[in-house]
Short mmCIF file of N, CA and C in Angstrom, two decimals:
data_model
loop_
_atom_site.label_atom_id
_atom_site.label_comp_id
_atom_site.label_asym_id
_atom_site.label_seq_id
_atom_site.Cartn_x
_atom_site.Cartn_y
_atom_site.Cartn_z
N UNK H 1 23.00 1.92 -2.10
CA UNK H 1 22.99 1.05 -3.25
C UNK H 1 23.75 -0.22 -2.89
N UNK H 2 22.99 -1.60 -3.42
CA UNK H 2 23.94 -2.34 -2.98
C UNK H 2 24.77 -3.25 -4.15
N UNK H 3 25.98 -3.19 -3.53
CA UNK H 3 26.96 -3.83 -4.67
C UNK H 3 26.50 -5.06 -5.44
N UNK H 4 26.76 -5.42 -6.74
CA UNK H 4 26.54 -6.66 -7.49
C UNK H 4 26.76 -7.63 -7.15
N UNK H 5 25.66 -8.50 -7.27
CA UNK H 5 25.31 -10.02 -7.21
C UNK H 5 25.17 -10.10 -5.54
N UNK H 6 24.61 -8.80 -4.89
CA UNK H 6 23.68 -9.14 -3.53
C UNK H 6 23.02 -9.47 -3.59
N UNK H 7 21.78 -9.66 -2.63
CA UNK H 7 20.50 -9.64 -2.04
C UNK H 7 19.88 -8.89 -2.16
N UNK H 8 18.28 -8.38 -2.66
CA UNK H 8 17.98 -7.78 -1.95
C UNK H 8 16.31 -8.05 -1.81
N UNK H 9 15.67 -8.05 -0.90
CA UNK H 9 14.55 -8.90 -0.06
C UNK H 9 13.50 -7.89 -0.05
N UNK H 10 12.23 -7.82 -1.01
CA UNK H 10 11.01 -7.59 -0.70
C UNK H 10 10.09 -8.49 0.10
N UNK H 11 9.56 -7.70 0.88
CA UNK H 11 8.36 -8.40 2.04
C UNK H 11 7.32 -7.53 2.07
N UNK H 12 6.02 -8.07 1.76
CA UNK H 12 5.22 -8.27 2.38
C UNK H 12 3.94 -8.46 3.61
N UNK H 13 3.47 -7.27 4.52
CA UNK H 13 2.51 -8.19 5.25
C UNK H 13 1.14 -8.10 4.63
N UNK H 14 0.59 -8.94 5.84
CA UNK H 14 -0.94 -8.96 5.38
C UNK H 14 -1.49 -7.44 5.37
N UNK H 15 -0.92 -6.66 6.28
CA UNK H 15 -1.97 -5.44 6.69
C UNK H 15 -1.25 -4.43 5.45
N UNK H 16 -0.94 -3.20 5.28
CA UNK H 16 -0.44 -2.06 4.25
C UNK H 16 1.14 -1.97 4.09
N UNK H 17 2.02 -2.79 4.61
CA UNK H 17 3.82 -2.93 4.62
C UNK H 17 4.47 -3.60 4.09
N UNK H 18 5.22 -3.22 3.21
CA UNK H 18 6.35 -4.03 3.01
C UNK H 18 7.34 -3.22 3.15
N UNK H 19 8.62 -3.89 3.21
CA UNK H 19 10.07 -3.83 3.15
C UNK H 19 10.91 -4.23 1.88
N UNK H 20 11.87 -3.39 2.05
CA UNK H 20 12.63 -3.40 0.68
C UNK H 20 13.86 -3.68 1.56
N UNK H 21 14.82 -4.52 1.82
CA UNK H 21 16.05 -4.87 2.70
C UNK H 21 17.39 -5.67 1.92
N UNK H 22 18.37 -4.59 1.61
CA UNK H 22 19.14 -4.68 1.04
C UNK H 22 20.06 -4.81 1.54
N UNK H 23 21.60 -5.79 1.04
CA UNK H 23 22.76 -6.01 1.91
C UNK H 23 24.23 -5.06 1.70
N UNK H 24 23.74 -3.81 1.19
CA UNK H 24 24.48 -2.30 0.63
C UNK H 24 25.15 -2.46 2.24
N UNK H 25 25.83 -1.22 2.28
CA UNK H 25 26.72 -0.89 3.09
C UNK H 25 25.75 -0.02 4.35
N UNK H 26 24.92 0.20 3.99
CA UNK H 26 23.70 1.00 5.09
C UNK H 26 24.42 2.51 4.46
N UNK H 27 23.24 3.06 6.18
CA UNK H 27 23.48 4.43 6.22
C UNK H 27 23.65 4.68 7.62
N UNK H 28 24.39 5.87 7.52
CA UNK H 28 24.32 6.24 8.99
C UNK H 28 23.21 6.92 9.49
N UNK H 29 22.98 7.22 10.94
CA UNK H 29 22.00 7.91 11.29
C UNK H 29 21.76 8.99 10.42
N UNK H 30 22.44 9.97 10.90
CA UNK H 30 22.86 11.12 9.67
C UNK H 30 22.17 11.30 8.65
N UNK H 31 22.47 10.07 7.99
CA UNK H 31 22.73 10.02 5.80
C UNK H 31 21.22 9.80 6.05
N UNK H 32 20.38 8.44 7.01
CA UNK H 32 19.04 8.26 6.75
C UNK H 32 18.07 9.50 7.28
N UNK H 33 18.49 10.33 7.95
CA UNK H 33 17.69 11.44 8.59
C UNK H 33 17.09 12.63 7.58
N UNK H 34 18.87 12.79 6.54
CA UNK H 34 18.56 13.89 5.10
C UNK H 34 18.24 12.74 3.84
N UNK H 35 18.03 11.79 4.01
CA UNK H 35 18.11 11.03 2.47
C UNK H 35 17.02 10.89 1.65
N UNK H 36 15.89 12.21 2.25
CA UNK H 36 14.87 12.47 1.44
C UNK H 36 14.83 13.27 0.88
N UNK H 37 15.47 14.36 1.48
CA UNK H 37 16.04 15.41 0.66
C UNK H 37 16.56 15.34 -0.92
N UNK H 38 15.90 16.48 -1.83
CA UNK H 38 16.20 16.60 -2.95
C UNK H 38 17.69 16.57 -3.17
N UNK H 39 17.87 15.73 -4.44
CA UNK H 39 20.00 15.80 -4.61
C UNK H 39 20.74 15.74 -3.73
N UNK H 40 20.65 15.14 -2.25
CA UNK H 40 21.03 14.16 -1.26
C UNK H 40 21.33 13.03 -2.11
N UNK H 41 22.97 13.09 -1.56
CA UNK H 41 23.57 11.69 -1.51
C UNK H 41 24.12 11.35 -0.58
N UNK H 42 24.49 10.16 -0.44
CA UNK H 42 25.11 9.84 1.08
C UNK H 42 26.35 10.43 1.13
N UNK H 43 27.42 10.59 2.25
CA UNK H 43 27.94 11.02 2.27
C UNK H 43 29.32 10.26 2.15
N UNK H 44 29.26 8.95 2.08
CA UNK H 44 30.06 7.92 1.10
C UNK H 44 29.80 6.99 -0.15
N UNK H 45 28.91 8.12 -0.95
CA UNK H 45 28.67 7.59 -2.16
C UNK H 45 29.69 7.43 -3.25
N UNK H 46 29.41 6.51 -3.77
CA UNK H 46 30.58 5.49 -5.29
C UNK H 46 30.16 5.55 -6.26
N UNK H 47 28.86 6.24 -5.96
CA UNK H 47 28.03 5.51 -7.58
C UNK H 47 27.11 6.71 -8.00
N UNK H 48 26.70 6.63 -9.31
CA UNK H 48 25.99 7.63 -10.04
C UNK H 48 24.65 7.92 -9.58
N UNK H 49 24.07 8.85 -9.60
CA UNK H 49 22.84 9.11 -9.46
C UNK H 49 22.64 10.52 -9.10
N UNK H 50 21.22 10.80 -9.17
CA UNK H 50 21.04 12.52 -8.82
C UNK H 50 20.42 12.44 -7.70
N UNK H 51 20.07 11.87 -6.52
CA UNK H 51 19.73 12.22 -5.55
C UNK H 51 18.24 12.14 -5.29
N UNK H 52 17.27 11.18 -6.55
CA UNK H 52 16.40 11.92 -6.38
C UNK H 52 15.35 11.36 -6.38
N UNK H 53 15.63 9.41 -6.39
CA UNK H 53 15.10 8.52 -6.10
C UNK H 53 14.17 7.92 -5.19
N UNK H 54 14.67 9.02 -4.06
CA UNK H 54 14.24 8.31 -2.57
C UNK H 54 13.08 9.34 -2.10
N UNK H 55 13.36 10.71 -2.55
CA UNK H 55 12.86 11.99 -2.82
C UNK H 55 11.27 12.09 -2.92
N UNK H 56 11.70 11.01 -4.36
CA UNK H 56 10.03 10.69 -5.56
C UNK H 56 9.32 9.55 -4.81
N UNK H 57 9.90 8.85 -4.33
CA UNK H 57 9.16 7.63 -3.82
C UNK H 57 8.46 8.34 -2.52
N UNK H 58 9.23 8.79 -1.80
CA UNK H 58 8.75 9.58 -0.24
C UNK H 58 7.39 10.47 -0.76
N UNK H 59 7.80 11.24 -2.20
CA UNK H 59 6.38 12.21 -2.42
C UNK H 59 4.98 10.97 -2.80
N UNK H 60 4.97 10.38 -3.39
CA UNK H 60 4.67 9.33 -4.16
C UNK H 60 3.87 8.76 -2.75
N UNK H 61 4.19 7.61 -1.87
CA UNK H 61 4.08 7.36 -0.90
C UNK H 61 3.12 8.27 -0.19
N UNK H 62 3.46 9.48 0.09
CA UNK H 62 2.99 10.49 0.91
C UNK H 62 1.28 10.77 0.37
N UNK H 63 1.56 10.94 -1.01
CA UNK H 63 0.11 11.50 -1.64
C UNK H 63 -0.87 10.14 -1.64
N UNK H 64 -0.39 8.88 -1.35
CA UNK H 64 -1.30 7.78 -0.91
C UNK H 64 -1.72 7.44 0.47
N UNK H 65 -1.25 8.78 0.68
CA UNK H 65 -1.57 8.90 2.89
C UNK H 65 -0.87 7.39 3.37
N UNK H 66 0.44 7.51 3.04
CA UNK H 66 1.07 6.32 3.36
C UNK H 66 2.96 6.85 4.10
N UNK H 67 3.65 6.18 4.44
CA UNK H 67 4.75 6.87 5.24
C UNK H 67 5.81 5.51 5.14
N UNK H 68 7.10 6.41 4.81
CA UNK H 68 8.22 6.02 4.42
C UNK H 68 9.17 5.96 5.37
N UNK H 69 9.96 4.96 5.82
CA UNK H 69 11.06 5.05 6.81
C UNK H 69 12.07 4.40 6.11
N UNK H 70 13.35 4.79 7.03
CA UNK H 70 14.55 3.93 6.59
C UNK H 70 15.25 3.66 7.41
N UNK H 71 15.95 2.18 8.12
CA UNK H 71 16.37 1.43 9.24
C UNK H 71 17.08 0.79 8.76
N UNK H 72 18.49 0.88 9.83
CA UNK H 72 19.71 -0.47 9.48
C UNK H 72 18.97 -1.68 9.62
N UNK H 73 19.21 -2.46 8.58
CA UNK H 73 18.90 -3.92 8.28
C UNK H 73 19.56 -4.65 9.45
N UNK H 74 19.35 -5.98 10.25
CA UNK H 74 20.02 -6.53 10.81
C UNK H 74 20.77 -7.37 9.88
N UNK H 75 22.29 -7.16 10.06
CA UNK H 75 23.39 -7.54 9.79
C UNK H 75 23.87 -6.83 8.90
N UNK H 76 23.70 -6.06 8.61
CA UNK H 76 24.14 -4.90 7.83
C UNK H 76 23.09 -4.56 6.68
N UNK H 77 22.97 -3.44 5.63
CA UNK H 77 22.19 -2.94 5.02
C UNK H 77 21.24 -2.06 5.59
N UNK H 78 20.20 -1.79 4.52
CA UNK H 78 19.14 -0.74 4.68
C UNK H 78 17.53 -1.40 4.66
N UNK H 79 16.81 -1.28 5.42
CA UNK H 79 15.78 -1.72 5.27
C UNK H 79 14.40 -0.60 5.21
N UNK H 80 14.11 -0.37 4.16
CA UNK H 80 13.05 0.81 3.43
C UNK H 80 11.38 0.09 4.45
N UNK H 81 10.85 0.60 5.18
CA UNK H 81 9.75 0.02 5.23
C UNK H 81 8.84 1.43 4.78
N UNK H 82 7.65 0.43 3.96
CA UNK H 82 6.39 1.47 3.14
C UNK H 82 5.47 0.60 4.20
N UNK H 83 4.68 2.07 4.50
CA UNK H 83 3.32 1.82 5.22
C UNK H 83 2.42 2.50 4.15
N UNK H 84 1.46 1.92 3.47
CA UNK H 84 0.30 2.67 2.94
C UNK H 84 -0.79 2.58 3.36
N UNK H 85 -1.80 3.50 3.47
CA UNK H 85 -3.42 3.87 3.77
C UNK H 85 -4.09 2.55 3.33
N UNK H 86 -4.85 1.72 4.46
CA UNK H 86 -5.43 0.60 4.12
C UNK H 86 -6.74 0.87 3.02
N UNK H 87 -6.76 -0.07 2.00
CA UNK H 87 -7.99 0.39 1.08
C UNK H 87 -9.31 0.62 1.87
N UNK H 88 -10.30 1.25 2.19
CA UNK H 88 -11.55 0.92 2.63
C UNK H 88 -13.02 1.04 1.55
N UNK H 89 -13.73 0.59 1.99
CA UNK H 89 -14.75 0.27 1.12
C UNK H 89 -15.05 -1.27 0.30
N UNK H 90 -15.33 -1.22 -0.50
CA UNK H 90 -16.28 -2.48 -1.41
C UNK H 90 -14.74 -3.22 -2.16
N UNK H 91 -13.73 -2.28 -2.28
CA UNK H 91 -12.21 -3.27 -2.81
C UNK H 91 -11.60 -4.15 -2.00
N UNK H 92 -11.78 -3.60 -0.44
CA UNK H 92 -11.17 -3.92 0.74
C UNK H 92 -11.72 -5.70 0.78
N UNK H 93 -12.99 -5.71 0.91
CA UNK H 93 -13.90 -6.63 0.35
C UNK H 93 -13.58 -7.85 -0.21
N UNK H 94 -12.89 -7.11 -1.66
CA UNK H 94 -12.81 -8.29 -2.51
C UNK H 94 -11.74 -9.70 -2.59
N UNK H 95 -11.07 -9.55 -1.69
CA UNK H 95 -9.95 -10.63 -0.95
C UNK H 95 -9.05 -10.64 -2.27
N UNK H 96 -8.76 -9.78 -2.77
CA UNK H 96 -7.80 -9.39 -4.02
C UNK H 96 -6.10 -9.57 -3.56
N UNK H 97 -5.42 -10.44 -3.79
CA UNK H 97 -4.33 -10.24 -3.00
C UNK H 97 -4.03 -11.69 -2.46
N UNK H 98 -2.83 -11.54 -2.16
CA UNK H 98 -2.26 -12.87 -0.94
C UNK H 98 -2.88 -12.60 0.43
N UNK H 99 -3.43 -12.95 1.41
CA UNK H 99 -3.71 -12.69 2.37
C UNK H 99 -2.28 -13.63 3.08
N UNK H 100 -1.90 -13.85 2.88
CA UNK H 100 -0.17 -14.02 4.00
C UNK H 100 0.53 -13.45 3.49
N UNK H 101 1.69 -13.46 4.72
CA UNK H 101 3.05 -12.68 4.39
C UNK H 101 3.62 -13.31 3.07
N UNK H 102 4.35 -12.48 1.93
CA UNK H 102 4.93 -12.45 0.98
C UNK H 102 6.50 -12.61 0.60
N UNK H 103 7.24 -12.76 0.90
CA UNK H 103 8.51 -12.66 0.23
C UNK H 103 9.31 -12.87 -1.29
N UNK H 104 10.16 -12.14 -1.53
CA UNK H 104 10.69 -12.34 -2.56
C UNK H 104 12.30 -11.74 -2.55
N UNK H 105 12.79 -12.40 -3.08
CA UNK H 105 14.07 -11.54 -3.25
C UNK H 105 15.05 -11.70 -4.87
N UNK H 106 15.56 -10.99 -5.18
CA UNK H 106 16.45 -10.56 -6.30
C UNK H 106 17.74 -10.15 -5.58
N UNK H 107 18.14 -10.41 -7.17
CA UNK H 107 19.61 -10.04 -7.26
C UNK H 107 20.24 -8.89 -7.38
N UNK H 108 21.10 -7.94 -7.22
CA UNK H 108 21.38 -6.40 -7.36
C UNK H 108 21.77 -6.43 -8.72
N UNK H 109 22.21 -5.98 -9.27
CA UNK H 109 23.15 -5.67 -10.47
C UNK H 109 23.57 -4.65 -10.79
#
């Protein structure tokens, strides 16, 4: 989680990825290896929650034949990258979408 009035940076590519890259305190090898695990928390957690966030998104993700990782951010933080199953067929088609890279970022609170 990252502390108030950070960063934190959704991206974008053209092909099925984005990134979620936040300026939190990271994780260690460790913490990112179990942090899919049900009611897993890190193991220097401060803050409220049941564990079960990262859990739902990973199942979620998964049932769209798509795959979830989690990597130290350069310069500190966590960087979530989502790969999902490219659409195929007649949607794929319809140039629905940004065709360039995307960015955005918000504030924590």
């Amino acid at each position: 989680m990252s502390p108030p009035g950070t960063t934190i940076t959704l991206a974008r590519t053209p092909q099925t990825e984005f990134h979620a890259v936040d300026q939190g305190p990271g994780m260690s090898e460790t913490d990112r290896a179990r942090a899919f695990d049900r009611f897993r928390r890190s193991s220097d957690s401060h803050h409220d929650g049941t564990g079960l966030g990262l859990p739902i998104v990973r199942h979620l993700v998964h049932a769209s034949g798509g795959e979830i990782t989690l990597d130290s951010a350069p310069g500190g933080g966590l960087d979530a990258r989502v790969r999902l199953r490219p659409v195929t067929g007649a949607r794929s088609r319809t140039g629905h979408g940004p065709s360039r890279a995307m960015r955005t970022t918000a504030r924590a609170r």
